[in-house]
């Protein structure tokens, strides 16, 4: 009887440990934020439109900066200002201006797209 119980415990232990590990990942958001498969058209563009176009579309190019259109956005990808601004890296103007920082997962999606070469996909 005792043998059976400990055998059962040994069987369950990895499962319990697995559950704990999963919930820890959940708490820290590594499972929630999926940056795989991020594309310009489905992820990056809607974020820029929603958070940046009121100041940086072609009509309202605040600070002389237009982010409307792939080629325009690409200029600020290539010079590092897009990532610097949304990450609030010292030395860049923190964006979006006068608004809360983008949520971490959205920043990571944009960063992943840039790391993949910022394709026009
Ligand atoms: C409320 C208006 C406003 C919004 C919203 C806004 N910007 Fe800006 N942005 C500006 C102004 C004005 C400047 C000129 C520099 C300054 O005044 O800080 C600027 C400058 C920049 C720069 C140049 C940064 C530098 O260090 O020179 C980048 C890149 C930029 N914005 C990207 C973005 C992105 C990306 C978003 C959306 C996530 C965004 N902006 C949202 C107003 C805005």
CSV table of C-alpha atoms and ligand atoms in Angstrom, one decimal:
chain,number,residue,atom,x,y,z
A,1,UNK,CA,0.0,0.0,0.0
A,2,UNK,CA,2.8,2.5,1.0
A,3,UNK,CA,4.7,1.5,-2.2
A,4,UNK,CA,1.7,2.2,-4.3
A,5,UNK,CA,1.2,5.7,-2.8
A,6,UNK,CA,4.8,6.7,-3.3
A,7,UNK,CA,4.6,5.4,-6.9
A,8,UNK,CA,1.6,7.5,-7.5
A,9,UNK,CA,3.3,10.5,-6.0
A,10,UNK,CA,6.3,10.0,-8.2
A,11,UNK,CA,4.1,9.9,-11.2
A,12,UNK,CA,2.2,13.0,-10.2
A,13,UNK,CA,5.2,15.1,-9.2
A,14,UNK,CA,6.3,16.1,-12.7
A,15,UNK,CA,2.7,17.0,-13.6
A,16,UNK,CA,2.4,19.2,-10.5
A,17,UNK,CA,5.7,20.8,-11.3
A,18,UNK,CA,4.6,21.3,-14.9
A,19,UNK,CA,1.5,23.1,-13.7
A,20,UNK,CA,3.5,25.4,-11.5
A,21,UNK,CA,5.9,26.2,-14.3
A,22,UNK,CA,3.0,27.0,-16.6
A,23,UNK,CA,1.3,29.3,-14.2
A,24,UNK,CA,4.6,31.1,-13.6
A,25,UNK,CA,5.0,31.7,-17.3
A,26,UNK,CA,1.4,33.0,-17.4
A,27,UNK,CA,2.1,35.4,-14.6
A,28,UNK,CA,5.1,36.9,-16.3
A,29,UNK,CA,3.4,37.0,-19.7
A,30,UNK,CA,5.8,34.9,-21.7
A,31,UNK,CA,2.9,32.7,-22.9
A,32,UNK,CA,0.6,35.5,-23.5
A,33,UNK,CA,2.8,37.6,-25.8
A,34,UNK,CA,3.2,35.8,-29.1
A,35,UNK,CA,5.5,37.7,-31.4
A,36,UNK,CA,5.8,34.9,-33.8
A,37,UNK,CA,4.2,35.6,-37.2
A,38,UNK,CA,4.0,39.3,-36.6
A,39,UNK,CA,3.5,41.1,-39.9
A,40,UNK,CA,3.5,44.7,-41.0
A,41,UNK,CA,-0.1,44.6,-42.3
A,42,UNK,CA,-1.8,42.6,-39.5
A,43,UNK,CA,0.1,43.9,-36.4
A,44,UNK,CA,2.4,46.9,-36.9
A,45,UNK,CA,0.3,49.0,-39.2
A,46,UNK,CA,-2.9,48.9,-37.0
A,47,UNK,CA,-0.8,49.8,-34.0
A,48,UNK,CA,0.8,52.8,-35.7
A,49,UNK,CA,-2.6,53.9,-37.2
A,50,UNK,CA,-4.3,53.7,-33.8
A,51,UNK,CA,-1.6,55.3,-31.7
A,52,UNK,CA,0.4,57.6,-34.0
A,53,UNK,CA,-1.6,58.7,-37.0
A,54,UNK,CA,-3.3,61.5,-35.1
A,55,UNK,CA,0.0,63.3,-35.1
A,56,UNK,CA,2.1,61.5,-37.7
A,57,UNK,CA,-0.1,60.8,-40.8
A,58,UNK,CA,0.6,62.7,-44.0
A,59,UNK,CA,-1.8,65.5,-43.0
A,60,UNK,CA,-0.6,66.0,-39.4
A,61,UNK,CA,3.1,65.4,-39.7
A,62,UNK,CA,4.0,66.8,-36.2
A,63,UNK,CA,7.7,67.4,-35.8
A,64,UNK,CA,8.0,67.0,-39.6
A,65,UNK,CA,7.6,63.2,-39.1
A,66,UNK,CA,5.2,61.2,-41.3
A,67,UNK,CA,4.7,57.6,-40.5
A,68,UNK,CA,2.0,57.0,-43.1
A,69,UNK,CA,2.9,54.4,-45.6
A,70,UNK,CA,5.6,51.6,-45.4
A,71,UNK,CA,8.4,53.7,-47.0
A,72,UNK,CA,7.9,56.5,-44.5
A,73,UNK,CA,7.7,54.3,-41.5
A,74,UNK,CA,10.8,52.4,-42.8
A,75,UNK,CA,12.9,55.6,-42.6
A,76,UNK,CA,12.3,55.7,-38.8
A,77,UNK,CA,12.8,51.9,-38.5
A,78,UNK,CA,16.2,52.2,-40.2
A,79,UNK,CA,17.5,55.2,-38.2
A,80,UNK,CA,16.4,53.6,-34.9
A,81,UNK,CA,14.1,56.4,-33.9
A,82,UNK,CA,10.9,54.3,-34.0
A,83,UNK,CA,12.1,51.7,-31.5
A,84,UNK,CA,13.9,54.3,-29.4
A,85,UNK,CA,10.7,56.5,-29.2
A,86,UNK,CA,8.2,53.7,-28.3
A,87,UNK,CA,10.7,52.0,-25.8
A,88,UNK,CA,11.3,55.4,-24.2
A,89,UNK,CA,15.0,54.9,-24.6
A,90,UNK,CA,16.9,57.9,-23.2
A,91,UNK,CA,17.9,60.3,-26.0
A,92,UNK,CA,14.7,59.8,-28.0
A,93,UNK,CA,11.4,61.7,-27.6
A,94,UNK,CA,9.1,59.2,-25.8
A,95,UNK,CA,6.1,58.3,-28.0
A,96,UNK,CA,3.1,58.3,-28.2
A,97,UNK,CA,3.5,61.9,-27.0
A,98,UNK,CA,1.4,62.9,-24.0
A,99,UNK,CA,-0.1,59.4,-23.8
A,100,UNK,CA,0.7,56.2,-21.9
A,101,UNK,CA,3.4,54.0,-23.3
A,102,UNK,CA,2.3,51.2,-25.6
A,103,UNK,CA,1.7,47.9,-23.7
A,104,UNK,CA,4.8,45.8,-23.5
A,105,UNK,CA,3.6,43.1,-25.8
A,106,UNK,CA,2.8,45.5,-28.6
A,107,UNK,CA,6.3,47.0,-28.3
A,108,UNK,CA,7.8,43.5,-28.4
A,109,UNK,CA,5.7,42.8,-31.6
A,110,UNK,CA,7.1,45.9,-33.3
A,111,UNK,CA,10.6,45.0,-32.1
A,112,UNK,CA,10.3,41.4,-33.4
A,113,UNK,CA,9.1,42.7,-36.8
A,114,UNK,CA,12.1,45.0,-37.0
A,115,UNK,CA,14.5,42.2,-35.9
A,116,UNK,CA,13.1,40.1,-38.8
A,117,UNK,CA,14.2,42.9,-41.2
A,118,UNK,CA,10.9,44.9,-41.1
A,119,UNK,CA,9.4,43.3,-44.2
A,120,UNK,CA,6.5,44.9,-46.1
A,121,UNK,CA,4.3,41.9,-45.5
B,1,LIG,C1,0.1,63.9,-29.7
B,1,LIG,C2,0.9,63.9,-30.8
B,1,LIG,C3,1.8,62.7,-31.1
B,1,LIG,C4,1.5,61.4,-31.0
B,1,LIG,C5,0.2,60.7,-30.6
B,1,LIG,C6,2.7,60.7,-31.4
B,1,LIG,N1,3.7,61.6,-31.7
B,1,LIG,FE1,5.6,61.1,-32.3
B,1,LIG,N2,6.1,63.1,-32.2
B,1,LIG,C7,5.2,64.1,-32.0
B,1,LIG,C8,6.0,65.4,-32.0
B,1,LIG,C9,5.4,66.8,-31.7
B,1,LIG,C10,7.3,65.1,-32.3
B,1,LIG,C11,8.5,66.0,-32.4
B,1,LIG,C12,9.5,65.8,-31.2
B,1,LIG,C13,8.9,66.2,-29.9
B,1,LIG,O1,8.2,67.3,-29.8
B,1,LIG,O2,9.0,65.4,-29.0
B,1,LIG,C14,7.4,63.6,-32.4
B,1,LIG,C15,8.5,62.9,-32.7
B,1,LIG,C16,8.5,61.6,-33.0
B,1,LIG,C17,9.7,60.8,-33.4
B,1,LIG,C18,11.1,61.3,-33.5
B,1,LIG,C19,11.7,61.0,-32.2
B,1,LIG,C20,13.0,61.6,-31.9
B,1,LIG,O3,13.7,61.2,-30.9
B,1,LIG,O4,13.4,62.5,-32.6
B,1,LIG,C21,9.3,59.5,-33.7
B,1,LIG,C22,10.2,58.4,-34.2
B,1,LIG,C23,7.9,59.5,-33.4
B,1,LIG,N3,7.5,60.7,-33.0
B,1,LIG,C24,7.2,58.3,-33.5
B,1,LIG,C25,5.9,58.2,-33.0
B,1,LIG,C26,5.2,56.9,-32.9
B,1,LIG,C27,5.8,55.6,-33.3
B,1,LIG,C28,4.0,57.2,-32.3
B,1,LIG,C29,2.9,56.2,-32.0
B,1,LIG,C30,3.3,55.1,-31.1
B,1,LIG,C31,3.9,58.6,-32.1
B,1,LIG,N4,5.1,59.2,-32.5
B,1,LIG,C32,2.8,59.3,-31.5
B,1,LIG,C33,3.9,64.0,-31.7
B,1,LIG,C34,3.2,62.8,-31.5
